[in-house]
Short mmCIF file of C-alpha atoms in Angstrom, two decimals:
data_model
loop_
_atom_site.label_atom_id
_atom_site.label_comp_id
_atom_site.label_asym_id
_atom_site.label_seq_id
_atom_site.Cartn_x
_atom_site.Cartn_y
_atom_site.Cartn_z
CA MET A 1 0.00 0.00 0.00
CA ASN A 2 1.27 3.47 -0.87
CA LEU A 3 2.65 5.05 2.30
CA SER A 4 1.05 8.43 1.64
CA LEU A 5 -2.34 6.75 1.10
CA LEU A 6 -1.91 4.72 4.28
CA TYR A 7 -1.04 7.90 6.20
CA LEU A 8 -4.20 9.61 4.92
CA ILE A 9 -6.30 6.59 5.89
CA ASP A 10 -4.64 6.65 9.31
CA LEU A 11 -5.62 10.30 9.77
CA PHE A 12 -9.13 9.48 8.53
CA GLY A 13 -9.38 6.68 11.09
CA THR A 14 -8.16 9.07 13.78
CA ALA A 15 -10.93 11.52 12.89
CA ILE A 16 -13.61 8.80 12.84
CA PHE A 17 -12.54 7.40 16.20
CA ALA A 18 -12.51 10.93 17.63
CA ILE A 19 -16.08 11.46 16.38
CA SER A 20 -17.21 8.25 18.09
CA GLY A 21 -15.74 9.57 21.34
CA VAL A 22 -17.55 12.89 20.92
CA LEU A 23 -20.89 11.21 20.20
CA LEU A 24 -20.61 9.01 23.29
CA ALA A 25 -19.63 12.02 25.41
CA GLY A 26 -22.67 13.86 24.04
CA ARG A 27 -25.00 11.04 25.01
CA LEU A 28 -23.52 11.20 28.52
CA ARG A 29 -23.88 15.01 28.64
CA MET A 30 -20.20 15.68 29.35
CA ASP A 31 -18.71 19.16 29.41
CA PRO A 32 -16.37 20.27 26.57
CA PHE A 33 -13.28 19.10 28.46
CA GLY A 34 -14.80 15.67 28.98
CA VAL A 35 -15.71 15.55 25.28
CA MET A 36 -12.11 16.29 24.26
CA VAL A 37 -10.72 13.71 26.68
CA LEU A 38 -13.03 10.98 25.39
CA ALA A 39 -12.33 11.90 21.75
CA THR A 40 -8.56 11.90 22.32
CA VAL A 41 -8.29 8.59 24.14
CA THR A 42 -10.52 6.94 21.56
CA ALA A 43 -8.46 8.20 18.63
CA ILE A 44 -4.90 7.69 19.88
CA GLY A 45 -5.17 5.58 23.04
CA GLY A 46 -4.44 2.24 21.39
CA GLY A 47 -1.50 3.53 19.36
CA THR A 48 -0.04 5.27 22.39
CA ILE A 49 -0.08 2.10 24.51
CA ARG A 50 1.40 0.16 21.57
CA ASP A 51 4.30 2.58 21.19
CA LEU A 52 5.02 2.54 24.93
CA ILE A 53 5.06 -1.26 25.00
CA LEU A 54 7.34 -1.45 21.95
CA GLY A 55 9.62 1.30 23.22
CA ALA A 56 8.82 3.43 20.18
CA THR A 57 9.26 6.73 21.95
CA PRO A 58 8.45 9.54 21.62
CA VAL A 59 5.04 8.14 20.69
CA PHE A 60 3.71 8.84 17.20
CA TRP A 61 1.50 11.83 18.00
CA VAL A 62 4.37 13.63 19.76
CA THR A 63 6.56 13.49 16.67
CA ASP A 64 3.66 14.22 14.30
CA THR A 65 1.21 16.73 15.77
CA ALA A 66 -1.12 16.37 12.78
CA TYR A 67 -2.90 13.67 14.78
CA MET A 68 -3.68 16.05 17.63
CA TRP A 69 -4.84 18.78 15.27
CA ILE A 70 -7.13 16.30 13.53
CA ILE A 71 -8.64 15.34 16.89
CA ILE A 72 -9.12 18.95 18.01
CA ILE A 73 -10.64 20.15 14.73
CA THR A 74 -12.85 17.09 14.30
CA SER A 75 -14.10 17.24 17.87
CA LEU A 76 -14.95 20.94 17.73
CA ALA A 77 -16.68 20.55 14.37
CA THR A 78 -18.68 17.58 15.62
CA MET A 79 -19.80 19.41 18.75
CA MET A 80 -20.97 22.36 16.65
CA LEU A 81 -22.52 20.52 13.72
CA VAL A 82 -23.79 17.13 14.84
CA ARG A 83 -26.70 17.98 17.08
CA HIS A 84 -28.88 15.14 15.81
CA PRO A 85 -26.66 12.14 15.01
CA LYS A 86 -29.73 9.91 14.57
CA ARG A 87 -30.45 11.73 11.31
CA LEU A 88 -27.40 10.08 9.77
CA PRO A 89 -28.01 6.73 8.04
CA TRP A 90 -27.32 4.02 10.62
CA TYR A 91 -24.50 2.46 8.60
CA VAL A 92 -22.37 5.59 8.04
CA MET A 93 -20.44 5.59 11.32
CA PRO A 94 -19.98 1.79 11.54
CA VAL A 95 -18.62 1.64 7.97
CA CYS A 96 -16.26 4.57 8.52
CA ASP A 97 -15.20 3.02 11.83
CA ALA A 98 -14.46 -0.25 10.01
CA ILE A 99 -12.18 1.54 7.55
CA GLY A 100 -10.27 3.24 10.34
CA LEU A 101 -10.12 0.01 12.35
CA ALA A 102 -8.62 -1.94 9.44
CA ALA A 103 -5.98 0.72 8.84
CA PHE A 104 -5.08 0.90 12.53
CA VAL A 105 -4.62 -2.87 12.73
CA GLY A 106 -2.35 -2.91 9.67
CA ILE A 107 -0.26 -0.04 11.01
CA GLY A 108 -0.01 -1.64 14.44
CA VAL A 109 1.16 -4.98 13.05
CA GLU A 110 3.71 -3.37 10.75
CA LYS A 111 5.13 -1.15 13.48
CA ALA A 112 5.45 -4.12 15.83
CA LEU A 113 7.32 -6.09 13.15
CA ALA A 114 9.74 -3.19 12.77
CA PHE A 115 10.59 -3.27 16.49
CA GLN A 116 10.66 -7.01 17.28
CA ASP A 117 10.50 -10.45 15.65
CA SER A 118 7.52 -12.18 17.29
CA TYR A 119 4.56 -12.61 14.96
CA LEU A 120 2.26 -13.28 17.93
CA VAL A 121 3.24 -9.97 19.52
CA ALA A 122 2.73 -8.24 16.16
CA VAL A 123 -0.86 -9.50 15.95
CA MET A 124 -1.46 -8.45 19.55
CA MET A 125 -0.13 -4.97 18.82
CA GLY A 126 -2.39 -4.74 15.78
CA VAL A 127 -5.43 -5.62 17.87
CA LEU A 128 -4.35 -3.20 20.58
CA THR A 129 -3.92 -0.39 18.07
CA GLY A 130 -7.37 -0.99 16.63
CA CYS A 131 -9.30 -1.67 19.84
CA GLY A 132 -7.32 -0.04 22.66
CA GLY A 133 -8.75 3.45 22.31
CA GLY A 134 -12.32 2.16 22.25
CA ILE A 135 -11.70 0.10 25.38
CA ILE A 136 -10.38 3.15 27.27
CA ARG A 137 -13.33 5.23 26.00
CA ASP A 138 -15.91 2.69 27.16
CA VAL A 139 -14.24 2.20 30.55
CA LEU A 140 -14.25 5.96 31.16
CA ALA A 141 -17.90 6.03 30.10
CA ARG A 142 -18.69 3.10 32.43
CA GLU A 143 -19.81 0.87 29.57
CA ILE A 144 -18.83 -2.69 28.71
CA PRO A 145 -16.18 -2.36 25.96
CA MET A 146 -17.36 -3.49 22.53
CA VAL A 147 -14.53 -6.01 22.26
CA LEU A 148 -15.87 -7.79 25.37
CA ARG A 149 -19.35 -8.12 23.90
CA SER A 150 -20.54 -10.38 21.08
CA GLU A 151 -19.66 -7.91 18.31
CA VAL A 152 -17.42 -9.26 15.53
CA TYR A 153 -14.83 -6.56 16.19
CA ALA A 154 -11.67 -7.83 17.85
CA THR A 155 -12.16 -11.08 15.93
CA ALA A 156 -11.87 -9.16 12.66
CA CYS A 157 -8.68 -7.53 13.96
CA ILE A 158 -7.18 -10.88 14.92
CA ALA A 159 -8.01 -12.37 11.52
CA GLY A 160 -6.57 -9.40 9.61
CA GLY A 161 -3.47 -9.23 11.77
CA SER A 162 -2.89 -12.96 11.43
CA ALA A 163 -3.21 -12.80 7.63
CA HIS A 164 -0.72 -9.93 7.62
CA VAL A 165 1.98 -11.76 9.58
CA LEU A 166 1.44 -15.08 7.81
CA LEU A 167 1.98 -13.47 4.42
CA VAL A 168 5.11 -11.76 5.72
CA GLN A 169 6.33 -15.09 7.05
CA TRP A 170 5.72 -16.66 3.63
CA GLY A 171 7.93 -14.05 2.01
CA LEU A 172 5.42 -11.54 0.64
CA ALA A 173 6.54 -7.92 0.62
CA HIS A 174 5.48 -6.07 3.77
CA SER A 175 3.44 -3.49 1.84
CA HIS A 176 1.44 -6.20 0.04
CA ALA A 177 1.01 -8.21 3.24
CA MET A 178 -0.29 -5.12 5.03
CA LEU A 179 -2.77 -4.40 2.25
CA ALA A 180 -4.04 -7.98 2.38
CA GLY A 181 -4.41 -7.81 6.16
CA VAL A 182 -6.31 -4.53 5.93
CA VAL A 183 -8.65 -6.06 3.34
CA VAL A 184 -9.29 -9.11 5.54
CA THR A 185 -10.08 -6.99 8.60
CA LEU A 186 -12.31 -4.65 6.62
CA THR A 187 -14.16 -7.45 4.82
CA ILE A 188 -14.95 -9.35 8.01
CA ARG A 189 -16.06 -6.22 9.85
CA LEU A 190 -18.23 -4.97 6.97
CA THR A 191 -19.79 -8.41 6.59
CA ALA A 192 -20.66 -8.42 10.28
CA ILE A 193 -22.20 -4.94 9.98
CA ARG A 194 -24.18 -5.80 6.84
CA TRP A 195 -25.70 -9.01 8.18
CA HIS A 196 -25.68 -8.09 11.88
CA LEU A 197 -23.41 -11.02 12.75
CA SER A 198 -22.27 -11.62 16.31
CA LEU A 199 -20.34 -14.22 18.22
CA PRO A 200 -22.03 -16.74 20.52
CA THR A 201 -22.06 -15.65 24.12
CA PHE A 202 -20.79 -17.57 27.14
CA ALA A 203 -23.18 -17.94 30.02
CA LEU A 204 -23.19 -20.14 33.10
CA ASN A 205 -26.33 -22.02 34.00
CA LYS A 206 -27.79 -20.94 37.31
#
């Protein structure tokens, strides 16, 4: 995948994740500071934890402040313009979120491979990059994180990340392997959205 295109998709994903944080903060009637906090942790929380674990410091948004500007501008615009989010078609945000999620997973896997040799750790870092911010957002909002529910979300990340590292292991160029992994994650997530698929739940009999 072209690096400039991947960077633009990464910024797009950052904006989409920030919007999801703003919308949740709005439903909880938070003040503007709370809105910005929720938007920020959603957008860059997973990548920040990934970089700290890998020792990739300073973390990405410190060396490239475009990410922070995207979050600030997107959050302010959303607070001013999106007063009635229910007027949007139901699928718009989930589809945009899926695009950002797939890009985040691919970037997380590739960055992990650049810093260490374990393919298992690379997949874990991809999942963390894609899901970590949403987990922090939901915990702060006192909700059960999406990845702990029956949504086909983390599963899509694991599948895409696994495809990515397997193709690298088989000798495919990293850029092509990343593109394939992104496509796998996106396809699974969009399929789940389209047909409302979910995983079976675990419950103990009383």
